[in-house]
Short mmCIF file of C-alpha atoms and ligand atoms in Angstrom, two decimals:
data_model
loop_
_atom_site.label_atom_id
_atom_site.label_comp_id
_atom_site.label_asym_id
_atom_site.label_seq_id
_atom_site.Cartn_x
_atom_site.Cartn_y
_atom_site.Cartn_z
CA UNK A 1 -36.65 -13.49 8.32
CA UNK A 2 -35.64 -11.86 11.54
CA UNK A 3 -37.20 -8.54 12.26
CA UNK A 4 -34.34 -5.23 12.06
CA UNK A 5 -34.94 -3.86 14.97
CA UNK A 6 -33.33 -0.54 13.59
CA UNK A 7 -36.56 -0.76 11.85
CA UNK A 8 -38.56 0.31 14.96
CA UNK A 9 -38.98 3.67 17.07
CA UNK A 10 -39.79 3.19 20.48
CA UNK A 11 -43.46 2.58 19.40
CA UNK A 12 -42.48 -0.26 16.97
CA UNK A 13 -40.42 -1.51 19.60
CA UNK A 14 -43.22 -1.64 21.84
CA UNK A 15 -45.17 -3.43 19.79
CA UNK A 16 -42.50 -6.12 18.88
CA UNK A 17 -42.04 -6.45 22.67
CA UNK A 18 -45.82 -7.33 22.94
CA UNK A 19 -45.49 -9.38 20.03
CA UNK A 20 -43.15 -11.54 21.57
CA UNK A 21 -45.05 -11.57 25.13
CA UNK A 22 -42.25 -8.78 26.41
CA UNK A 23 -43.06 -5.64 28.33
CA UNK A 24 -43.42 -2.59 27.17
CA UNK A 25 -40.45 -1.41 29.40
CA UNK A 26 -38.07 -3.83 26.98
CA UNK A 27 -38.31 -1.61 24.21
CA UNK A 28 -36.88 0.99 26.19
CA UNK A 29 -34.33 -1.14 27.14
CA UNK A 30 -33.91 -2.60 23.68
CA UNK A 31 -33.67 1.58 22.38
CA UNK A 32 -30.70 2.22 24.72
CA UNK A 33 -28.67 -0.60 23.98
CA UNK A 34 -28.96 -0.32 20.65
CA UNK A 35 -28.81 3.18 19.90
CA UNK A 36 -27.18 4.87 23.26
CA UNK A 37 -24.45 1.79 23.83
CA UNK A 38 -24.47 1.17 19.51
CA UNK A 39 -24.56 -2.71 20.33
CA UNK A 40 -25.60 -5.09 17.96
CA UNK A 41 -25.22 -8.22 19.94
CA UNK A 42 -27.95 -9.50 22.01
CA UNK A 43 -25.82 -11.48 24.36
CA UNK A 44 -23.97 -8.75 25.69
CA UNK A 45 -27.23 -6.71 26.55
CA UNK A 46 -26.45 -7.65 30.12
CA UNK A 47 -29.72 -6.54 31.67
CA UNK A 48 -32.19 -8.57 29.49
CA UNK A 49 -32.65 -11.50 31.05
CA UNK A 50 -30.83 -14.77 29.52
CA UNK A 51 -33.91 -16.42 27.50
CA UNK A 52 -34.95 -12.92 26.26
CA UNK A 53 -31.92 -12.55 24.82
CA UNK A 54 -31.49 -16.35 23.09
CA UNK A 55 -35.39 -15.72 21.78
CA UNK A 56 -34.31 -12.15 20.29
CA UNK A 57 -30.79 -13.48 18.62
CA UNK A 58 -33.14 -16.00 16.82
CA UNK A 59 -36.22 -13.68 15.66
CA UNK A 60 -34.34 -9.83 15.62
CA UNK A 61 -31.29 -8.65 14.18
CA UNK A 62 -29.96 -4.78 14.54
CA UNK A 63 -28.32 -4.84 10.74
CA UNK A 64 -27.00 -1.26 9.53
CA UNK A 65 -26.29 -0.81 5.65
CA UNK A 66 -22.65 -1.83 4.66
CA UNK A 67 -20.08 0.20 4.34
CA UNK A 68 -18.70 0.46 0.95
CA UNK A 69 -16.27 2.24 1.04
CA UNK A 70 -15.06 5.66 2.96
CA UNK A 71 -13.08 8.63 2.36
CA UNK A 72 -11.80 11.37 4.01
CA UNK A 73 -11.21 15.17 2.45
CA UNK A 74 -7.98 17.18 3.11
CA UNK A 75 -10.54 19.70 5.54
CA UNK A 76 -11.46 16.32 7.46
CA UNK A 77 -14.76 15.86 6.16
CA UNK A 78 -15.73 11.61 5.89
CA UNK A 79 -17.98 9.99 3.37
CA UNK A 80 -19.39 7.04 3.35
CA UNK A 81 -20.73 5.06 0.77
CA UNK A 82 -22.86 2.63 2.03
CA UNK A 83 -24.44 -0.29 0.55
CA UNK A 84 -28.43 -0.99 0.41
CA UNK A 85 -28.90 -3.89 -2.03
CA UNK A 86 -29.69 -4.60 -5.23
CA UNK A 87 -26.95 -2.21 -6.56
CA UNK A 88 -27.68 0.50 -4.88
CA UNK A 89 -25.43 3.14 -3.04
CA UNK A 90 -26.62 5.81 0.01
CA UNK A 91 -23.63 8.62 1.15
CA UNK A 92 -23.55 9.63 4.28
CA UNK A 93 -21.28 12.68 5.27
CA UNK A 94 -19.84 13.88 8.64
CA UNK A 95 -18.81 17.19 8.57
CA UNK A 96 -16.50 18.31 12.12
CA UNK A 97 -15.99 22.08 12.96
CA UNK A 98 -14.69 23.16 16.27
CA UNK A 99 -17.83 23.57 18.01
CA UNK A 100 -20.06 21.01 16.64
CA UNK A 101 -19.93 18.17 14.64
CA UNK A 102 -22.68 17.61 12.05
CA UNK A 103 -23.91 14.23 10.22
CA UNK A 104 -25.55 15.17 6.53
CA UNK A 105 -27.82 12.23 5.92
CA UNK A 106 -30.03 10.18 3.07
CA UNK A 107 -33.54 9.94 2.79
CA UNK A 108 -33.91 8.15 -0.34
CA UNK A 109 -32.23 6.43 -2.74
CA UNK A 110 -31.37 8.73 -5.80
CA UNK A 111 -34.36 11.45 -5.93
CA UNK A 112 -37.39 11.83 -8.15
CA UNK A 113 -37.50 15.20 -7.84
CA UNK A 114 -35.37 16.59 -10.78
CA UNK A 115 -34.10 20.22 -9.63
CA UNK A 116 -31.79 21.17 -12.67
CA UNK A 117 -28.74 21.76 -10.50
CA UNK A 118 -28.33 18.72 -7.89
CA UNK A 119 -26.26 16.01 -9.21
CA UNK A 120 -28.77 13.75 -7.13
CA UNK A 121 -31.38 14.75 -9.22
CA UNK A 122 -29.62 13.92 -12.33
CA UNK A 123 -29.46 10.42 -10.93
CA UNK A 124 -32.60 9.27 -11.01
CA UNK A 125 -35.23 7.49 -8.58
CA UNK A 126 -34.94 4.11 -7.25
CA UNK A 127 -36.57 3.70 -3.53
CA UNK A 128 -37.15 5.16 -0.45
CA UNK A 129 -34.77 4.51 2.64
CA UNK A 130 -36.30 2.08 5.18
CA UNK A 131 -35.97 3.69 9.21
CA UNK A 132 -33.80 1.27 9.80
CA UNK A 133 -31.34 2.57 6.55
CA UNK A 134 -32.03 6.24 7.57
CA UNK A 135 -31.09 5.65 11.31
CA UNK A 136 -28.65 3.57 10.33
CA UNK A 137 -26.74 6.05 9.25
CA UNK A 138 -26.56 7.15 12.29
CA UNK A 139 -25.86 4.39 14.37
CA UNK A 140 -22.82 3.41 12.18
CA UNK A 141 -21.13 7.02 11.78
CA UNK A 142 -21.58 7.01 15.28
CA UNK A 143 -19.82 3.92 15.91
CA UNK A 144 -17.33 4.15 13.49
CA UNK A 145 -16.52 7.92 14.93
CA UNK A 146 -15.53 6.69 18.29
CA UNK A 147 -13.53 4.24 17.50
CA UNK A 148 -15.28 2.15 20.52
CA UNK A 149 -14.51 4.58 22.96
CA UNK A 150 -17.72 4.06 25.23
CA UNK A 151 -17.97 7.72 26.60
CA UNK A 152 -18.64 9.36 23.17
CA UNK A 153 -22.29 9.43 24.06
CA UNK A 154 -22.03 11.17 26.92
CA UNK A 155 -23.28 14.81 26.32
CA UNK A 156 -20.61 16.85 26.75
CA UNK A 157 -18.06 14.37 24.56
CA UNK A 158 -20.52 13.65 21.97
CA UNK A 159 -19.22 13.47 18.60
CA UNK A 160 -21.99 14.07 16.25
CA UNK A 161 -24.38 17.10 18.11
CA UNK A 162 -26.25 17.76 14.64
CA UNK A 163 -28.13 15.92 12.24
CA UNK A 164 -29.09 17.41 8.73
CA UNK A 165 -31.09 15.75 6.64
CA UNK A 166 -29.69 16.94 3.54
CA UNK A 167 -28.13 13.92 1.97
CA UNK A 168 -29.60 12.01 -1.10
CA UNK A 169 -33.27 12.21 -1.89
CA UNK A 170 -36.34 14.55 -0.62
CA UNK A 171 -36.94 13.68 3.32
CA UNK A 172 -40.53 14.96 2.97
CA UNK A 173 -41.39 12.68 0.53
CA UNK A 174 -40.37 9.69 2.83
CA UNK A 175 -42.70 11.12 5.26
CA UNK A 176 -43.20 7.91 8.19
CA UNK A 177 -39.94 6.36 7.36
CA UNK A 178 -37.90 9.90 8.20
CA UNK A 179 -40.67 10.94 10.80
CA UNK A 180 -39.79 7.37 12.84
CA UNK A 181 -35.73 7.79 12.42
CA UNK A 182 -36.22 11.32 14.01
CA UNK A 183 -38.34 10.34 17.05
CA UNK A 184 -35.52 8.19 17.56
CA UNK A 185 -33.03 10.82 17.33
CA UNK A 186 -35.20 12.93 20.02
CA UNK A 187 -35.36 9.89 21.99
CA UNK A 188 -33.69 10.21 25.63
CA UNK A 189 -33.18 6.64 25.72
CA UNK A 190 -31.98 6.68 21.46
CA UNK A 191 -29.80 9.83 20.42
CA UNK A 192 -31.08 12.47 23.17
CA UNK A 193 -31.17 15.41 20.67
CA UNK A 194 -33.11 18.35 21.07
CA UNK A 195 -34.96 19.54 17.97
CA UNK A 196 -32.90 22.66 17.11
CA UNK A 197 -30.50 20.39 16.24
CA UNK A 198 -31.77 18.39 13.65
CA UNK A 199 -32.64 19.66 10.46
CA UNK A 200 -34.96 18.60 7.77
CA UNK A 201 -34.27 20.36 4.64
CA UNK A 202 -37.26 20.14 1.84
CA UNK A 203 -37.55 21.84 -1.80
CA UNK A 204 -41.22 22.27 -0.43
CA UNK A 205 -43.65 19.57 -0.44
CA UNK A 206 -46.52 21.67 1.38
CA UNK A 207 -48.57 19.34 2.60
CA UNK A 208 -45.74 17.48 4.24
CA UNK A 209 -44.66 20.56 5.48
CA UNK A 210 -47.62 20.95 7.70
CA UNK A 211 -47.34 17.28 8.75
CA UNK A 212 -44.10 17.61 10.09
CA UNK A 213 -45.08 20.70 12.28
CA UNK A 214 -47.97 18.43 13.80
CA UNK A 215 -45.83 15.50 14.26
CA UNK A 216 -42.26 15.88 14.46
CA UNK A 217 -41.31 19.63 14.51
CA UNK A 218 -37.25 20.07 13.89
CA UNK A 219 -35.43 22.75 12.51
CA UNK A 220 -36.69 23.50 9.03
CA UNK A 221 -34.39 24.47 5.82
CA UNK A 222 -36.18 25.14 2.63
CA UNK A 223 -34.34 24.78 -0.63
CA UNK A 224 -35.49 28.09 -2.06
CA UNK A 225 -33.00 29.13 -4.99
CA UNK A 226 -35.10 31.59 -6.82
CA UNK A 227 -37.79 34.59 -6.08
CA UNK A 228 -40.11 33.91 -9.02
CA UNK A 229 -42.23 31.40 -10.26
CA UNK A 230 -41.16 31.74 -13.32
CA UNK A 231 -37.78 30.63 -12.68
CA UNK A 232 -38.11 28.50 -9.35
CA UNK A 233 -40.51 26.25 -11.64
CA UNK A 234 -37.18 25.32 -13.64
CA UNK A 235 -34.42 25.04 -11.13
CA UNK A 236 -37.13 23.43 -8.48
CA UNK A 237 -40.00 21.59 -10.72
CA UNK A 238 -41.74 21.08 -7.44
CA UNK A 239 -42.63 24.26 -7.32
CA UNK A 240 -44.83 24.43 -10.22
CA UNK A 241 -47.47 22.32 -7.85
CA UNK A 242 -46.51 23.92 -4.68
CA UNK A 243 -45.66 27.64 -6.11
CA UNK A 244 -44.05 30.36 -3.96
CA UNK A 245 -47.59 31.65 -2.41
CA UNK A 246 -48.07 28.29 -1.13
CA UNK A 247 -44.93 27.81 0.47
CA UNK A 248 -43.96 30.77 1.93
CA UNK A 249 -47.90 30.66 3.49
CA UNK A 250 -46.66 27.03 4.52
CA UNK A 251 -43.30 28.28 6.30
CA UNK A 252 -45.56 30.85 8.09
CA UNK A 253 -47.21 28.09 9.57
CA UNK A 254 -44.72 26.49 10.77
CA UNK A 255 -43.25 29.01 13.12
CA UNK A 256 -46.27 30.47 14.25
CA UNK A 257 -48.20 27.39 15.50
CA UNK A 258 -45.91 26.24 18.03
CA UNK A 259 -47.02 24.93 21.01
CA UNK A 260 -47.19 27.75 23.86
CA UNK A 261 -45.27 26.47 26.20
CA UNK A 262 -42.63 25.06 23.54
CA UNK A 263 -41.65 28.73 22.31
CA UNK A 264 -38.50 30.61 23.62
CA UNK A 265 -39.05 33.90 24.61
CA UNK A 266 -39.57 35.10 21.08
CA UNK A 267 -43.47 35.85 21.72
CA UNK A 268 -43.72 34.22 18.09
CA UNK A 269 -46.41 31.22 19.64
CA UNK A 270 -49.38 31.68 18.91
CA UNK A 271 -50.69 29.12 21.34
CA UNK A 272 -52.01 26.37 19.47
CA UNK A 273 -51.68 23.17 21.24
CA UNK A 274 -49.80 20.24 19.66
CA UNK A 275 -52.34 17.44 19.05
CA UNK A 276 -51.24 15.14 21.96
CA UNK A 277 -52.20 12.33 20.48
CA UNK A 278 -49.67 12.51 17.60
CA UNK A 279 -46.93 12.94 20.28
CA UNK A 280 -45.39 9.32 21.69
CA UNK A 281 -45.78 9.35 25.07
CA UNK A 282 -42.07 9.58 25.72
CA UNK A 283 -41.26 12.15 23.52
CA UNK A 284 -44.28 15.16 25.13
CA UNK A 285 -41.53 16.34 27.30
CA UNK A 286 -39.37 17.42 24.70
CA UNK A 287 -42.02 19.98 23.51
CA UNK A 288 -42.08 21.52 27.04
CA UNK A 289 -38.85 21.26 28.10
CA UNK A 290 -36.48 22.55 25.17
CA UNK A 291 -38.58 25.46 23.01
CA UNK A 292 -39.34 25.69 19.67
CA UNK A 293 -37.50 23.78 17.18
CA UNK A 294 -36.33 27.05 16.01
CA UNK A 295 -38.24 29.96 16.06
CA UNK A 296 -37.15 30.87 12.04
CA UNK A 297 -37.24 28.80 8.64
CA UNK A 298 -33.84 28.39 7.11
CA UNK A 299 -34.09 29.28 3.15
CA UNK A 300 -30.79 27.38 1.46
CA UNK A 301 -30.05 29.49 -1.74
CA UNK A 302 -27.53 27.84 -4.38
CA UNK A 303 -25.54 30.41 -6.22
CA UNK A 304 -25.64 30.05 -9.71
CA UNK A 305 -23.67 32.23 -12.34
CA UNK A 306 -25.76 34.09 -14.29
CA UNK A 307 -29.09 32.37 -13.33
CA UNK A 308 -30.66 33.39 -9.76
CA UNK A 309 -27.79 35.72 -8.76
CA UNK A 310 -28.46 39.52 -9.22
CA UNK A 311 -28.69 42.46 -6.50
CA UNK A 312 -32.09 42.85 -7.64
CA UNK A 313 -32.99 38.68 -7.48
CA UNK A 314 -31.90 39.45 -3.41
CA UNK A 315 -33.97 42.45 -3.13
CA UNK A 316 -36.90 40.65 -4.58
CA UNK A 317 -36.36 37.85 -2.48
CA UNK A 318 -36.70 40.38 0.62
CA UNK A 319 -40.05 40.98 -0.31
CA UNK A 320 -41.36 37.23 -0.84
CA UNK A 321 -39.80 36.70 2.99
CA UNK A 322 -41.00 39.50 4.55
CA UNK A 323 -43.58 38.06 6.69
CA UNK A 324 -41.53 35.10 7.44
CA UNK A 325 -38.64 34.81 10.53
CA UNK A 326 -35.83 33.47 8.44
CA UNK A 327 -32.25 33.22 8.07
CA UNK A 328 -30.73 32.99 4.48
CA UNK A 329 -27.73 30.46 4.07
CA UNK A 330 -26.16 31.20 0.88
CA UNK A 331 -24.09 27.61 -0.94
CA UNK A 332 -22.00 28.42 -4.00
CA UNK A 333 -23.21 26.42 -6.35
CA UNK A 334 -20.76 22.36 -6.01
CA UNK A 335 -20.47 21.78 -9.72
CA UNK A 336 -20.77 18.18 -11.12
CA UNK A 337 -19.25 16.94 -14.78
CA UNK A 338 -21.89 18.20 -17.36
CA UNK A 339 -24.28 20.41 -14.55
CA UNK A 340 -24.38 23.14 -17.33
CA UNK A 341 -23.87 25.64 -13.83
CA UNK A 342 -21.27 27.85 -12.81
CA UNK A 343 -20.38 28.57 -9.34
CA UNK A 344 -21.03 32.61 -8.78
CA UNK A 345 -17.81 34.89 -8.26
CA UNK A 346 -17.15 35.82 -4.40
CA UNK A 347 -18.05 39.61 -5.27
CA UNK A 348 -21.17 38.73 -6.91
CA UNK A 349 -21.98 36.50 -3.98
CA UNK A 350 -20.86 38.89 -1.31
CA UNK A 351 -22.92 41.82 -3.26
CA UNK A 352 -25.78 39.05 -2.73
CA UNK A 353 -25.39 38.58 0.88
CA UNK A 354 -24.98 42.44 1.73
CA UNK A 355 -28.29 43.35 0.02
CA UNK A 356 -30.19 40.70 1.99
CA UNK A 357 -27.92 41.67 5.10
CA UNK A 358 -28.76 45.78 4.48
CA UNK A 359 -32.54 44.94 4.49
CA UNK A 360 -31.92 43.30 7.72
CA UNK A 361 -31.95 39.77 7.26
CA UNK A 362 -29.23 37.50 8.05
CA UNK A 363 -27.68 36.03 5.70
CA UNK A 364 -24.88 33.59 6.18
CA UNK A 365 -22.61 32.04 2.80
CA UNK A 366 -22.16 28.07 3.73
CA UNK A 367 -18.47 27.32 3.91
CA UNK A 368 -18.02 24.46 0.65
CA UNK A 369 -16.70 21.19 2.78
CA UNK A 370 -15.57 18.07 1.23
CA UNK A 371 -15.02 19.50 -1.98
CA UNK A 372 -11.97 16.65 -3.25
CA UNK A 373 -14.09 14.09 -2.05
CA UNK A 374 -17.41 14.81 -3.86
CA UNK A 375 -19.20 14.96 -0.55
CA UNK A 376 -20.53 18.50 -1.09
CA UNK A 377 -24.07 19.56 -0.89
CA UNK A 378 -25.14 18.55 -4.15
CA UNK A 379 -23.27 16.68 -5.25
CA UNK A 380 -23.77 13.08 -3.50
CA UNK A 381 -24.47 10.71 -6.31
CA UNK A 382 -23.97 7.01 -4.14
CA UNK A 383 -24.82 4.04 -7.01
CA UNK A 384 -28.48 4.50 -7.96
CA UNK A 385 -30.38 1.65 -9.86
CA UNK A 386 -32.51 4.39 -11.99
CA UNK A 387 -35.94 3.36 -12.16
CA UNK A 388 -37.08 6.01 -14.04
CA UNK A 389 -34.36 5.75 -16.47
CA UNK A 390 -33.72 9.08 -16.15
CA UNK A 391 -30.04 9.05 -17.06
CA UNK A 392 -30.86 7.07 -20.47
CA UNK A 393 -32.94 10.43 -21.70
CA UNK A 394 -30.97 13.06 -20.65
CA UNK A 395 -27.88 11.37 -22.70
CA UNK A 396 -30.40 10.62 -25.49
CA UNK A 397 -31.06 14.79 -25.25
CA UNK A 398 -27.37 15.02 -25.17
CA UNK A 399 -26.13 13.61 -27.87
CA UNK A 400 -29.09 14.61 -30.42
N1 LIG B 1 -33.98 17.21 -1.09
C1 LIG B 1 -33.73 18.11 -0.05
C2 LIG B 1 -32.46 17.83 0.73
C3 LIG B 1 -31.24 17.38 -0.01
S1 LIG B 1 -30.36 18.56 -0.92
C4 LIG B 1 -33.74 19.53 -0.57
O1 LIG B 1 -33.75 19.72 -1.77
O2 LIG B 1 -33.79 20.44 0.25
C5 LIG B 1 -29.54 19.61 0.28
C6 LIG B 1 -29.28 21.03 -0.25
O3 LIG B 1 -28.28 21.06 -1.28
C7 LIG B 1 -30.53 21.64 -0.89
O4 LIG B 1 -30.70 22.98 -0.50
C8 LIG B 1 -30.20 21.55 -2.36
O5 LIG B 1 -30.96 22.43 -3.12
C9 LIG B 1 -28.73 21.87 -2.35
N2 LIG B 1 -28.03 21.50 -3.59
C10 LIG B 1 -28.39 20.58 -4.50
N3 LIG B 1 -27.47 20.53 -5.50
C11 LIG B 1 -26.52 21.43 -5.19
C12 LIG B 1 -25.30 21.83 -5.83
N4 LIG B 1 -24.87 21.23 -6.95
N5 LIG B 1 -24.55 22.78 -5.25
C13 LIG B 1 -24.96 23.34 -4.06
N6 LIG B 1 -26.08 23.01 -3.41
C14 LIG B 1 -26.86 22.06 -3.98
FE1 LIG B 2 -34.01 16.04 -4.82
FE2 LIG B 2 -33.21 17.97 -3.11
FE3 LIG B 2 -31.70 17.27 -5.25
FE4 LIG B 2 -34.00 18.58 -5.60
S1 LIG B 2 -32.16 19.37 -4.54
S2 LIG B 2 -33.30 16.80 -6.80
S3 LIG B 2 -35.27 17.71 -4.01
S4 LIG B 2 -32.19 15.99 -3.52
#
């Protein structure tokens, strides 16, 4: 079975190079023709030479998931379903605005996870994405944006300038596979992003949380949704391992312990060095050269009728964040058939925002996208082969 080479950050790539007797200076080759110039085709990489490339069409392949099928909303928003065997479904949504255009992408297939209000969640679990499916992604809403055009890479034109990875499924517990699809995203010769503009977004997986600050550190959204324990343990079951203490001591972390040099002039950095080792070689730069990832956590916050939505839920949320640089991104809550959720009223989520606002934090309400196409946060659903049966016992609660 050839070898996807989507499969492989430049590392992997080195190593396939050495396992075919190439140099290591191929995989940087391979990385830019595949991910800079999107081609697939071995024989038109003109500056391999001509064996390389008839040994590589017989042993490699660059194969992105299908696409199933597409839409596109009335606000321009596209969604892709795309297919990843066996029955299963990924989405894949590009949202454009005037100044940026942003890719929301999958981590996994379905989500284990369970948080009461995400129509993901309702799913079920089947598997996670491979690198090659997460970059994928990528690669193909890339190509398919430009219509071949081949200056859409090219900084200044470039389509897609953010990644979030806020898709299907919990990044953080896909730890390598999402890690290795960002360093190629950072990548001079891949995507040529700078961190601030790719996001992971997490319900909090600590531990993971810590990992990603050693070894990848992007821009950071945590799905927060509540102040308490008492009710984040129901809309986020996560937290009942990883409770508030933990995570908001976790977030901490993450923006103090940047590298020295890496930190804008915030004075945040408290100097710890990055452990170089962790770093691939071609990637140190980045931690000198552009800052921080971002010198705040984002906390998401869905708005939910009734359930996490009072003046005095936003004033005790000022208190859990106080020792934390953050920004608060407010999403009325995208309802699904049977959620049990209602979206909060525009006063009661204004009232929200100006309390967090009048204590000084900034708090921003995230404009709903995609709505008539199901491609809102929340509520991507793709085609999910439940493993855990999930779907069976909730409609066996339902109808008793
Ligand atoms: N698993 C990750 C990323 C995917 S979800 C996470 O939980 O952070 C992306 C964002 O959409 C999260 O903040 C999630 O809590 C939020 N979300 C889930 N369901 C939603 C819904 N029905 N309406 C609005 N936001 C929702
Ligand atoms: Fe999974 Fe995120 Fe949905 Fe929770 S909100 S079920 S972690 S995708």
């Amino acid at each position: 079975m050839p070898v996807n080479l989507l499969d492989h950050d430049l590392r992997g790539l080195t190593d396939f190079c050495a396992s075919i007797g190439e140099k290591p200076f191929r995989a940087r080759q391979l990385v830019r023709w595949i991910h800079q110039l999107r081609e697939a085709d071995f024989a038109r990489m003109t500056d391999l030479a001509g064996p390389l490339r008839a040994r590589l069409s017989q042993v490699a392949m660059v194969r992105p998931p299908e696409v199933i099928s597409e839409s596109t909303a009335s606000d321009g928003t596209r969604k892709w379903l795309l297919s990843v065997g066996t029955g299963n479904g990924i989405e894949t949504v590009f949202i454009p605005e005037v100044s940026r255009g942003t890719l929301c992408i999958s981590s996994q297939v379905g989500c284990a996870l369970e948080c009461s209000f995400c129509s993901t969640g309702r799913q079920g679990f089947n598997r996670n994405l491979t690198t090659g499916e997460i970059i994928g992604q990528l690669w193909l809403a890339n190509k398919l944006l430009s219509d071949g055009r081949p200056n859409a890479d090219s900084r200044r034109e470039r389509i897609i300038s953010n990644v979030v990875m806020m898709g299907m499924g919990e990044p953080l517990a896909n730890f390598d596979n999402v890690v290795s699809a960002l360093y190629i995203m950072l990548d001079d010769y891949g995507y040529g992003m700078s961190r601030r503009r790719v996001t992971v977004s997490t319900s909090g997986i600590v531990p993971n949380i810590d990992r990603l600050r050693a070894e990848c550190p992007v821009a950071l959204a945590i799905s927060l949704h509540a102040p308490s324990d008492e009710l984040r343990d129901r809309l986020v079951p996560i937290n009942r391992k990883y409770p508030l203490r933990e995570l908001m001591a976790a977030c901490r972390r993450y923006v103090d312990a940047m590298p020295a040099d890496a930190s804008p002039a915030s004075g945040r950095a408290t100097g710890e060095p990055m452990p170089p080792s962790i770093i691939p070689a071609a990637l140190a730069h980045k931690w000198k050269r552009d800052g921080a990832p971002r010198d705040f956590i984002t906390f998401e916050y869905v708005m939910l009728e009734g359930v996490n939505d009072r003046v005095e839920q936003a004033r005790e949320l000022v208190v859990l964040t106080r020792d934390v640089p953050c920004k608060f991104n407010l999403i009325p809550f995208n309802p699904f058939p049977n959620s049990g959720y209602r979206r909060s009223g525009p006063a009661q989520i204004r009232a929200f925002q100006e309390t967090l606002m009048a204590a000084g934090l900034i708090a921003t309400v995230r404009k709903t996208r995609g709505e008539d196409i199901d491609g809102a946060c929340g509520q991507l659903a793709g085609q999910v082969v439940d493993r855990t049966r999930r779907r069976l016992r909730r409609e066996a609660q339902e109808s008793a």
